[in-house]
Coordinates of C-alpha atoms in Angstrom, one line a residue:
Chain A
X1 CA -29.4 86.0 -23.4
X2 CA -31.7 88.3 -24.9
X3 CA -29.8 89.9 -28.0
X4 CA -31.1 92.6 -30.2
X5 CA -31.7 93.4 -33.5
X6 CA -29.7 95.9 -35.3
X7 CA -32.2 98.0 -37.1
X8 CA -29.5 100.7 -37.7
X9 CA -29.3 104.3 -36.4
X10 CA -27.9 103.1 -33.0
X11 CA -32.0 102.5 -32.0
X12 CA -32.5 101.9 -28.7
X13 CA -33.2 97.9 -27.5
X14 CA -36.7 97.3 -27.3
X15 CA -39.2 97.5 -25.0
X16 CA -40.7 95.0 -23.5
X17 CA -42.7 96.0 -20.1
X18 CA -46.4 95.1 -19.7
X19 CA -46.2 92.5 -23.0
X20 CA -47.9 89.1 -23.0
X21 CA -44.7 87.2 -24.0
X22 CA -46.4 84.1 -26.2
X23 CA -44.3 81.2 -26.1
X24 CA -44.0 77.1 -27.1
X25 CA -42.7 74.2 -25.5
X26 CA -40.8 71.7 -27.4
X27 CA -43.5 69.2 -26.9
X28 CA -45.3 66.4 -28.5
X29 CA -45.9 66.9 -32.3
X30 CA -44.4 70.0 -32.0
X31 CA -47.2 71.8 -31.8
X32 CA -46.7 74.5 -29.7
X33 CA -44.1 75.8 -32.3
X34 CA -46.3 75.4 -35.0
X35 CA -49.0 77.0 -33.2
X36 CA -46.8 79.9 -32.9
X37 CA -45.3 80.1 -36.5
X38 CA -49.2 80.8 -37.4
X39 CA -49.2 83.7 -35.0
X40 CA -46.4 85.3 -36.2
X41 CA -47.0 84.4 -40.2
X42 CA -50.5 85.9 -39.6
X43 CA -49.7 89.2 -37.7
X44 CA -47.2 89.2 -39.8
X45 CA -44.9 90.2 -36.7
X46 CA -41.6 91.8 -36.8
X47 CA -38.1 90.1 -35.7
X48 CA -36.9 92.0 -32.5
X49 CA -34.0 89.9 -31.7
X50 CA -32.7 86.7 -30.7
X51 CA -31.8 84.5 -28.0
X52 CA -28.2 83.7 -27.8
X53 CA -28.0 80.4 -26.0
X54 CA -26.0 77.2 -25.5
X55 CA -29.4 74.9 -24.2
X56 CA -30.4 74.3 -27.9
X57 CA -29.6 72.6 -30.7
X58 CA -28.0 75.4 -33.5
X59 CA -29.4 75.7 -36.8
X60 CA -29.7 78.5 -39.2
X61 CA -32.0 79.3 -42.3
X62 CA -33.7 81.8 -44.8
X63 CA -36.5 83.4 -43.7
X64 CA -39.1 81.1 -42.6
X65 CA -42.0 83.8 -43.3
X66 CA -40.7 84.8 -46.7
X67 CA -43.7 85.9 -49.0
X68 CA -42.0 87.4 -51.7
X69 CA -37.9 87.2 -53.3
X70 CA -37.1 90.5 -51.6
X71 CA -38.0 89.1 -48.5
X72 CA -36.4 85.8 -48.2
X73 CA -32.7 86.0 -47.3
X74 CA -32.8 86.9 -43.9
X75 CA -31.3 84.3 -41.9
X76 CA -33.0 82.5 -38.9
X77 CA -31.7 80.6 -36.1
X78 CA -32.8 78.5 -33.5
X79 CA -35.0 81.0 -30.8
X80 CA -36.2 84.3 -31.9
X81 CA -38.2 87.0 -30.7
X82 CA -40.5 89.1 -32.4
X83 CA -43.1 91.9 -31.7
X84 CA -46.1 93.0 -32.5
X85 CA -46.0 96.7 -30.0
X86 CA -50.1 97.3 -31.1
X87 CA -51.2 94.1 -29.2
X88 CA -48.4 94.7 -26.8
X89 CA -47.2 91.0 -28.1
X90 CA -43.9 89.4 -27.6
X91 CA -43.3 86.4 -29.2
X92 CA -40.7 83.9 -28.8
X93 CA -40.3 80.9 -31.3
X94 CA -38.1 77.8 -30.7
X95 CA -36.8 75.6 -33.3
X96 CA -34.8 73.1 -32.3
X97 CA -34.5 70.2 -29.5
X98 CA -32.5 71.1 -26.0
X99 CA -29.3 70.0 -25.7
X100 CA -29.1 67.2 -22.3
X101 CA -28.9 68.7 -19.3
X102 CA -29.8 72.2 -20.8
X103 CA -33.6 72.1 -19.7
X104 CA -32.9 73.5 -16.1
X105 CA -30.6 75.9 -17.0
X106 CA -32.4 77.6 -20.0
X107 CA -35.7 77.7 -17.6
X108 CA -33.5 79.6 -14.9
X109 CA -32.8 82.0 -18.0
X110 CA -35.7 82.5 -19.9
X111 CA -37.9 83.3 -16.4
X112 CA -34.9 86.2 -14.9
X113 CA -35.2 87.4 -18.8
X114 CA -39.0 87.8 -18.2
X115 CA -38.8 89.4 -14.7
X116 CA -35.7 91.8 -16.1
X117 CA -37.9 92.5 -19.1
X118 CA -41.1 93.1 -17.2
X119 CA -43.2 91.1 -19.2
X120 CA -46.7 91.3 -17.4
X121 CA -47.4 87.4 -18.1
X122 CA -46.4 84.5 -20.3
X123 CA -48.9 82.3 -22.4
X124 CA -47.2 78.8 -23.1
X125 CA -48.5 76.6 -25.9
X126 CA -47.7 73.0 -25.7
X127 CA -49.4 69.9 -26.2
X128 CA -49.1 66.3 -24.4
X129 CA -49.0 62.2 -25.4
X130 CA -52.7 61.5 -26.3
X131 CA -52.2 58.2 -25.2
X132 CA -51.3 58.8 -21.4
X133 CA -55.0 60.6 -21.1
X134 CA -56.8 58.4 -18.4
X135 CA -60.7 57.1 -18.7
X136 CA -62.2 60.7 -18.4
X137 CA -59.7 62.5 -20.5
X138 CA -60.4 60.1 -23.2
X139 CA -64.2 61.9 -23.7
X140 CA -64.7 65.7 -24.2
X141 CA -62.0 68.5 -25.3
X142 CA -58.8 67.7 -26.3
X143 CA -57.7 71.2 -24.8
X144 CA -56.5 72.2 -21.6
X145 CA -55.3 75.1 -19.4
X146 CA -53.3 76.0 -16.4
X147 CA -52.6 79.2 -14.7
X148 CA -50.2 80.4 -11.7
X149 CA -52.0 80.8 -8.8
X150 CA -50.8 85.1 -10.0
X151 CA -52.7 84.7 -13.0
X152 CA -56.0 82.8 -11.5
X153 CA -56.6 86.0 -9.9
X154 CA -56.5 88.2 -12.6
X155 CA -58.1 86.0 -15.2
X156 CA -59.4 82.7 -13.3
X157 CA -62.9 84.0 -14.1
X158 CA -62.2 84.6 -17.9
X159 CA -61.5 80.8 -18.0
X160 CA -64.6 80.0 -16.3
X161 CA -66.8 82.3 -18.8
X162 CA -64.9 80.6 -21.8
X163 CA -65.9 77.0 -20.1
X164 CA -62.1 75.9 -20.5
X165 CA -61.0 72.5 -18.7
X166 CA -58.1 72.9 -16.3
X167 CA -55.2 70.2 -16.9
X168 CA -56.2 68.1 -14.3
X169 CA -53.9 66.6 -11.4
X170 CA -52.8 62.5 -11.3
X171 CA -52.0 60.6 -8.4
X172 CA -48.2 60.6 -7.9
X173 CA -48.6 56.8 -6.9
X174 CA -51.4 55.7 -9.7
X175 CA -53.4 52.6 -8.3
X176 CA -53.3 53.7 -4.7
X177 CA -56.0 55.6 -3.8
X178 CA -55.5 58.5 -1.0
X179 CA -52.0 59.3 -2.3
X180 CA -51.2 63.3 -3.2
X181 CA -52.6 64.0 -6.2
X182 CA -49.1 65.7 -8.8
X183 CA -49.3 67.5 -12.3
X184 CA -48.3 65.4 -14.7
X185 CA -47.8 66.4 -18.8
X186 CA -45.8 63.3 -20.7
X187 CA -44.6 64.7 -23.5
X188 CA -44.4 68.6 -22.5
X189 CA -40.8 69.1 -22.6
X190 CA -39.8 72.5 -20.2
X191 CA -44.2 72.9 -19.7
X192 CA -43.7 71.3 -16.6
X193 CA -40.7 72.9 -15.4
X194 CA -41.3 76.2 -16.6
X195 CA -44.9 76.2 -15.0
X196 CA -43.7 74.9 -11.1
X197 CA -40.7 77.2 -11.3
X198 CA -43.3 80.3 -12.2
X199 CA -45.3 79.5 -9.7
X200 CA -42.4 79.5 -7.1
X201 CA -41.1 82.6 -8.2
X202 CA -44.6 85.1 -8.7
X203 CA -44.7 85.2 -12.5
X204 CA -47.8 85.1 -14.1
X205 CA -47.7 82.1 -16.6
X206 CA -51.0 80.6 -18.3
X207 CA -50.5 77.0 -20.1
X208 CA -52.5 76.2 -23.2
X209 CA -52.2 72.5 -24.2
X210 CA -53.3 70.1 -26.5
X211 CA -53.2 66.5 -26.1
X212 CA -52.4 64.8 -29.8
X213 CA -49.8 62.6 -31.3
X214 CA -46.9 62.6 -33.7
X215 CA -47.8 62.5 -36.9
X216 CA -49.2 65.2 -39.0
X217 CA -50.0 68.2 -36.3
X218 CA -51.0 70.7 -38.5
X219 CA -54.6 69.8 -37.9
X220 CA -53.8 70.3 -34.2
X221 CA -51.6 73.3 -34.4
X222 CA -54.6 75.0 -35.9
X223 CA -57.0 74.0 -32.9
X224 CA -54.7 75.0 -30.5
X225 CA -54.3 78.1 -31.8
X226 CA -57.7 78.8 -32.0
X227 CA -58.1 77.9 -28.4
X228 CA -55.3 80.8 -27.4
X229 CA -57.5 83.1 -29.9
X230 CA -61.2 82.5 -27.5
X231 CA -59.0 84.4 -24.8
X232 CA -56.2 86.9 -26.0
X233 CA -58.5 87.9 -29.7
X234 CA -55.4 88.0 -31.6
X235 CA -57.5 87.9 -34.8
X236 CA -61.1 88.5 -35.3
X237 CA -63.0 85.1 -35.8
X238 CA -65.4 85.9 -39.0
X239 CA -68.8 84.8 -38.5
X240 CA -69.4 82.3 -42.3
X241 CA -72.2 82.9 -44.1
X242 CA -73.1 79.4 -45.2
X243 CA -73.1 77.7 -42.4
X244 CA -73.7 80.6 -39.9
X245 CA -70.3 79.5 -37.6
X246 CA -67.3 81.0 -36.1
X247 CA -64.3 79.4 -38.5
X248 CA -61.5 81.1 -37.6
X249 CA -59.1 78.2 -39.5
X250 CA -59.0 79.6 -42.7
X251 CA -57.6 83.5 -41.7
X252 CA -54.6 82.0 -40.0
X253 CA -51.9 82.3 -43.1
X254 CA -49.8 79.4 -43.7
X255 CA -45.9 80.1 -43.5
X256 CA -43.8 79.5 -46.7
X257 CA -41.6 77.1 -44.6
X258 CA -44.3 74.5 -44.0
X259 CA -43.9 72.9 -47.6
X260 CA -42.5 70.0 -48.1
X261 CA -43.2 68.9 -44.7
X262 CA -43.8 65.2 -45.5
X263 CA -40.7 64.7 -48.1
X264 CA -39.8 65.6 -51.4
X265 CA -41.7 64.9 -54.6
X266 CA -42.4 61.5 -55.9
X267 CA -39.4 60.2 -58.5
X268 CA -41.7 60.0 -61.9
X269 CA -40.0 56.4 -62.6
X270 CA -41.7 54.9 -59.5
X271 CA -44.9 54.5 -61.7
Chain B
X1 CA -48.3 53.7 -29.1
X2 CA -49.4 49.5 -30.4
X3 CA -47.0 47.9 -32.6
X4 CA -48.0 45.3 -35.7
X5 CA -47.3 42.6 -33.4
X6 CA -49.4 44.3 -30.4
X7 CA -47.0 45.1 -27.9
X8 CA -47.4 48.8 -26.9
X9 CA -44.4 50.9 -26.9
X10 CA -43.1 54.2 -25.7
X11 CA -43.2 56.4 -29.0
X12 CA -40.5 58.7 -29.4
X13 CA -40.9 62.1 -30.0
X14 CA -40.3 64.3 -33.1
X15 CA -39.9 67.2 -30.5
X16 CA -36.9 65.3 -28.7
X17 CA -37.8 65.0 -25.5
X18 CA -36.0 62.2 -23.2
X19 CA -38.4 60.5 -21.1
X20 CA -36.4 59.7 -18.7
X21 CA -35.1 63.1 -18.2
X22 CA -38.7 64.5 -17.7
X23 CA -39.9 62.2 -15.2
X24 CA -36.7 62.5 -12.7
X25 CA -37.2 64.2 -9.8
X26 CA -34.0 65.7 -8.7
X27 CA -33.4 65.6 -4.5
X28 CA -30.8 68.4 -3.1
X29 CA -28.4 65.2 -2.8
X30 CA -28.4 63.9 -6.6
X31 CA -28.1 67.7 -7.4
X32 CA -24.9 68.0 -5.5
X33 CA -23.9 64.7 -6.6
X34 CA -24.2 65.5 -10.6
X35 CA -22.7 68.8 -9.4
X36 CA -19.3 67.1 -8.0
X37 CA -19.1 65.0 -11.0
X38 CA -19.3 67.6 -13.7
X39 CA -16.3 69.2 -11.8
X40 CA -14.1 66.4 -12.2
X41 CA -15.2 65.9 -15.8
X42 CA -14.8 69.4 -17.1
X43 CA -11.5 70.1 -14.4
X44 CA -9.9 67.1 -15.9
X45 CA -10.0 68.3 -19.6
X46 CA -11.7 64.8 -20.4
X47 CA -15.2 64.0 -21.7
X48 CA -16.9 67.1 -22.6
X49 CA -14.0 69.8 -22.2
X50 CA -12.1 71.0 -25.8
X51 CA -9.1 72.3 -25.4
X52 CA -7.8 74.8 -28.3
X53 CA -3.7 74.6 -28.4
X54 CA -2.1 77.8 -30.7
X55 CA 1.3 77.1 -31.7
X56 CA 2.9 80.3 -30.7
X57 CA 1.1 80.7 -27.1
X58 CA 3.2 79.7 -24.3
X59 CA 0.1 79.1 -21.9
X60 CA 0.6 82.8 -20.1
X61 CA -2.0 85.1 -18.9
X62 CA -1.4 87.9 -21.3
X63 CA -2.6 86.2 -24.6
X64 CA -3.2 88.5 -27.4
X65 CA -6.1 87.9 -29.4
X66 CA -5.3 86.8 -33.0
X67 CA -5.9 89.5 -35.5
X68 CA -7.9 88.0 -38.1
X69 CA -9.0 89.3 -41.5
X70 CA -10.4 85.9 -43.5
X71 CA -10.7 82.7 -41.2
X72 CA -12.5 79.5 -43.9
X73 CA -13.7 76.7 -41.9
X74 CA -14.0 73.5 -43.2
X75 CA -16.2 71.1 -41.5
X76 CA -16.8 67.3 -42.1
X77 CA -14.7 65.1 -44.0
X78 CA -15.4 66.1 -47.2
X79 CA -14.8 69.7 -47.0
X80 CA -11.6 69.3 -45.2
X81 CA -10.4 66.9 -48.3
X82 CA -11.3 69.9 -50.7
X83 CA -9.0 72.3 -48.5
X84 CA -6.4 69.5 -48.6
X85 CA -6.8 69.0 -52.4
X86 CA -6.6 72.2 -54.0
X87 CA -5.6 74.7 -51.5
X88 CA -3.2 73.5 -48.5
X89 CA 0.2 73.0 -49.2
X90 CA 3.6 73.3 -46.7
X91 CA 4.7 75.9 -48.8
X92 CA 1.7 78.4 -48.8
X93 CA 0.3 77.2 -45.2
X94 CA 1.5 76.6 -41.4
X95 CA -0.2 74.5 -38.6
X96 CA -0.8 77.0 -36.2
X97 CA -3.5 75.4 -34.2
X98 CA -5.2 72.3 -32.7
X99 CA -8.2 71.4 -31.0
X100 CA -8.1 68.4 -28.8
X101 CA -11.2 67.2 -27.8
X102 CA -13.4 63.9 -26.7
X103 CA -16.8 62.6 -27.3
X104 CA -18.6 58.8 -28.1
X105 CA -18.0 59.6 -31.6
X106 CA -14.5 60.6 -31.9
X107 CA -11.2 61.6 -30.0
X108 CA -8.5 64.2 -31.5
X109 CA -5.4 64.8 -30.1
X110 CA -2.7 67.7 -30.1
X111 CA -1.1 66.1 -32.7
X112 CA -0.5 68.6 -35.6
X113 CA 1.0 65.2 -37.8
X114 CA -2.0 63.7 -39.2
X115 CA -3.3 61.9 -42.0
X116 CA -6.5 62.2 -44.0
X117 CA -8.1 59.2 -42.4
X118 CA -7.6 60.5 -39.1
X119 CA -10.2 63.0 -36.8
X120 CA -8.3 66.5 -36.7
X121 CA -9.2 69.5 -36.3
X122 CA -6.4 72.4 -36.9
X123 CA -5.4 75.7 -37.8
X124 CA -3.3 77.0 -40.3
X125 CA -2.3 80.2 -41.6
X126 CA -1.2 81.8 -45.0
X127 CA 2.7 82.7 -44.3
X128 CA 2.1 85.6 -47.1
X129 CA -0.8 87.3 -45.1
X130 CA -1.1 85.8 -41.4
X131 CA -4.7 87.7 -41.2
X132 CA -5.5 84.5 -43.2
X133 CA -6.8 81.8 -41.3
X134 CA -7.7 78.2 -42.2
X135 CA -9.8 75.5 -39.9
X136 CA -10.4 71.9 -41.5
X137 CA -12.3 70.2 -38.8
X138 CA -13.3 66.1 -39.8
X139 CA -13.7 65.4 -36.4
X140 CA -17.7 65.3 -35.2
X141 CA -17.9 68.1 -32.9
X142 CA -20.9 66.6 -30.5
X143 CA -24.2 69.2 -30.2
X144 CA -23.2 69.8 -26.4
X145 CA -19.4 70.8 -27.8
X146 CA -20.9 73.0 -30.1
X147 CA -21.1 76.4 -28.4
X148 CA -17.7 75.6 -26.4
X149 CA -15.7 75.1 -29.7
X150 CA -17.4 78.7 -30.8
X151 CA -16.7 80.4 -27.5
X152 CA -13.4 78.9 -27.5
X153 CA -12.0 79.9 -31.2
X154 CA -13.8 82.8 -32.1
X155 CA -12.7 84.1 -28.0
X156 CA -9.0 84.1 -29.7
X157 CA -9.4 86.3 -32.6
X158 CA -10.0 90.3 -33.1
X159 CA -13.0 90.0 -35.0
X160 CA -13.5 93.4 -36.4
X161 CA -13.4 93.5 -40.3
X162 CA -13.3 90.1 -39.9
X163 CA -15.1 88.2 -43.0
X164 CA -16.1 84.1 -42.4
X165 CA -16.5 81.4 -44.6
X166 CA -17.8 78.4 -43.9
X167 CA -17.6 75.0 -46.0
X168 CA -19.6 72.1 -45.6
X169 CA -21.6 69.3 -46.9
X170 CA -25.2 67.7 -46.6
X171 CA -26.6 64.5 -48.1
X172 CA -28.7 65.5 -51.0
X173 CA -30.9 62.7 -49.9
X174 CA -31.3 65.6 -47.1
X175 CA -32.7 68.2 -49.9
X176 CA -36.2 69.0 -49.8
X177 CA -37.2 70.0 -53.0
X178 CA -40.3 70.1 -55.2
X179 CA -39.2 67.3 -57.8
X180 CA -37.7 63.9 -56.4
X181 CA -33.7 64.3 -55.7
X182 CA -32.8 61.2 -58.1
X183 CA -33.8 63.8 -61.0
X184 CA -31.6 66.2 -59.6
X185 CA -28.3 67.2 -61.1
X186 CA -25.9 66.9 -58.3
X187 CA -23.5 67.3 -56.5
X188 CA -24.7 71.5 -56.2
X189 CA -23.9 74.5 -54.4
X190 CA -26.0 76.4 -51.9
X191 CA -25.6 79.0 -49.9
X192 CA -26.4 80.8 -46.8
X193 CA -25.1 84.5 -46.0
X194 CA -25.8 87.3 -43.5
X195 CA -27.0 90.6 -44.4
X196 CA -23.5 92.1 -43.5
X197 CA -21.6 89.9 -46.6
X198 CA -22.1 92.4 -49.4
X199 CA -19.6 90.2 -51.3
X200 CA -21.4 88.5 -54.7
X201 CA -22.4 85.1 -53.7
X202 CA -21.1 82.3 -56.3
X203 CA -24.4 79.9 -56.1
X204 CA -28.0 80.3 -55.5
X205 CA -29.3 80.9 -51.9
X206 CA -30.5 78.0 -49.8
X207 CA -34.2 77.7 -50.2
X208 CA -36.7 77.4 -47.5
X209 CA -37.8 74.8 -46.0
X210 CA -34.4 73.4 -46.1
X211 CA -31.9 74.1 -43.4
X212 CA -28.6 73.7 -41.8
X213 CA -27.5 72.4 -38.2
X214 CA -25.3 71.5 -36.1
X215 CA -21.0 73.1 -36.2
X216 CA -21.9 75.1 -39.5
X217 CA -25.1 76.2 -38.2
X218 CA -23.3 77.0 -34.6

């Protein structure tokens, strides 16, 4: 699945054990991926390789991160890795819809690529339909967090210092009362899947999601992304003068591809 | 999500996700039920299965792979007209392949007798240099087809030294660009290359944030 770069001189594939592998789901909004595009524009992260896979839709590119003309011809497809071997970072960004039927299978994949690799955890970013939050969801933070029962016991207690609000359980029968009590994330894409099958198999997998809905999710691709930076500090949070708060918005860099997002420019004749 | 006329509906995602997919719970009996039937579908060579037919195999074991210097593929209707227009002819060029395949959108058969207003998708070769392979493909390859029709051709050729071109066309509705597209002079040329083509390139490159899917993207 996993396939490497070439970076010439017959270099060795990279190397991947005791990484946090950071990852989205195709969710709501899409904001897991756009979450992650920040992360890698940012830390300016280096392409490691690619997955090549037959559970996603193909497309191909230029260089989504390009900053400058030199740097803007690489071509990009549709699941790429990158690295970042300083925060012992592994990131994997997804750009396109799964193919029907393809959700099981590429699960099965991705989670024997990330026992094989010996990733020490996964972080998933993903987000869920605003409107399916019940009564109580409706008031507070927007955020939430999951973790394998692996993970709780390594960093269960970091969650509880942050104050973070664990993705609570729904009945599986909803108006009867005393019925078991199921996680539910409408809207998640693989979150779901990806999360019951790490638990089943002793990987340590933390969820990060966001409940929002389509429309323009950059707003909420920066809060999530904030939210992953209270735990794993991926970039110092600035304390700002004039208002004496912890902003971290403004140091995430914006990727070159995000322009245009909303359409083209306006036809002059139209006014 | 309300509507205008306040009925709620289900939204539909941007990030593609069926519904009804997510919120089916599989039992070890439906599992072995879907199981069975994708058997029969992709044993019988109907929906879902393509089949890629070269003239000069006889259906043994021992196939040789092609050996393959220049292969062009043309995909979509309009690129396929442009190899009929200006470069295919039945002096130059022989039919030495077909695809047959089956989706909602389109059937082709093993027919290597068609005509422009039909879906094909066949191989031909240049009788002066058989390294020279030509694909016009104006049948819609579905996304789950994709990978099989890549897996399938490309799994019959030597690939080393082996240099690809691919033709196609977008709506330039599709364009994003800075200015509106009715200002824009069209129809234009972009294009997309790997770092291994060291050939010059005869238009500019495809800008960011604009893309390509689907068979040419495959």
């Amino acid at each position: 699945m996993f396939i490497p770069c070439d970076r010439g001189g017959g270099s060795a594939a990279p190397d991947f054990k005791g990484f946090t592998l950071l990852m989205p789901a195709v969710s709501v909004g899409n904001v897991g991926q756009l979450a992650i595009d920040l992360v890698i524009s940012t830390l300016d992260m280096t392409k490691v390789g690619y997955f090549y896979t037959d559970c996603l839709v193909p497309m191909v590119g230029n260089n989504p991160y390009a900053t400058a003309e030199e740097n803007s011809t690489e071509l990009s497809i549709n699941a790429e890795v990158y690295s970042l071997p300083s925060k012992k970072l592994v990131v994997l960004q997804i750009r396109s819809p799964f193919i029907k039927n393809k959700y099981r299978p590429f699960c099965e994949t991705l989670l024997s690529w990330v026992k094989s690799s010996k990733c020490a955890r996964v972080v998933l970013l993903s987000s869920s339909h605003a409107y399916q939050r019940d009564d109580e969801q409706l008031l507070g933070t927007p955020l939430r967090y999951l973790l394998t029962p692996d993970l709780e016991k390594a960093v269960g207690g970091r969650m509880q210092e942050l104050n973070w609000k664990e993705m609570e359980k729904v009945a599986a029968y909803p108006g009867i009362s005393d019925t078991d009590k199921v996680l539910h994330i409408p809207g998640g894409g693989i979150t779901k899947l990806l999360f019951t099958e790490s638990c089943s198999k002793g990987i340590q997998m933390a969820v990060l999601l966001k409940f929002c809905s389509e429309g323009d999710n950059i707003p909420d691709a920066f809060v999530l992304v904030n939210y992953l930076n209270e735990w794993l500090q991926l970039i110092k949070s600035e304390v700002s003068t004039s208002n004496n708060s912890t902003d971290p918005s403004s140091q995430w860099k914006i990727p070159s591809s995000w322009r245009l997002l909303f359409g083209n420019g306006l036809p002059p004749a139209l006014f | 999500m309300a509507t205008f006329f306040g009925e709620v509906v289900v939204a539909p995602s941007r990030a593609g996700l069926d519904e009804e997919e997510e919120a089916r719970e599989e039992t070890p009996e439906d599992r072995e039920i879907r199981r069975e039937i994708e058997k029969k579908r992709y044993g019988q060579c109907c929906s879902g299965e393509i089949d890629v037919l070269w003239t000069w195999k006889s259906g043994g074991c021992a196939e040789e792979p092609l050996v393959c210097s220049r292969f062009i593929v043309a995909i979509g209707r309009n690129a396929a007209a442009f190899l009929s227009s200006f470069i295919l002819d039945s002096v130059c060029w022989e039919v030495v392949g077909v695809v047959k395949l089956w989706n909602e959108w389109c059937r082709t058969s093993s027919t290597t007798n068609v005509l422009p207003t039909d879906s094909f998708c066949l191989f031909y070769r240049l009788i002066s240099d058989p390294t020279v392979l030509l694909c016009q493909c104006s049948c819609y390859v579905a996304e789950d087809q994709q990978f099989q029709w890549l897996e399938k051709v490309f799994g019959s050729m030597q690939k080393k030294g082996l240099q690809v071109t691919i033709l196609s066309t977008c709506p330039v509705a599709d364009y994003k660009t800075q200015e509106s597209t009715l200002t824009l002079a069209s129809p234009f040329l972009k294009a997309l290359k790997t770092k291994e083509f060291q050939d010059p390139v005869c238009c500019p490159l495809l800008e960011q944030p604009n893309i390509v899917r689907d068979l040419p993207a495959a």
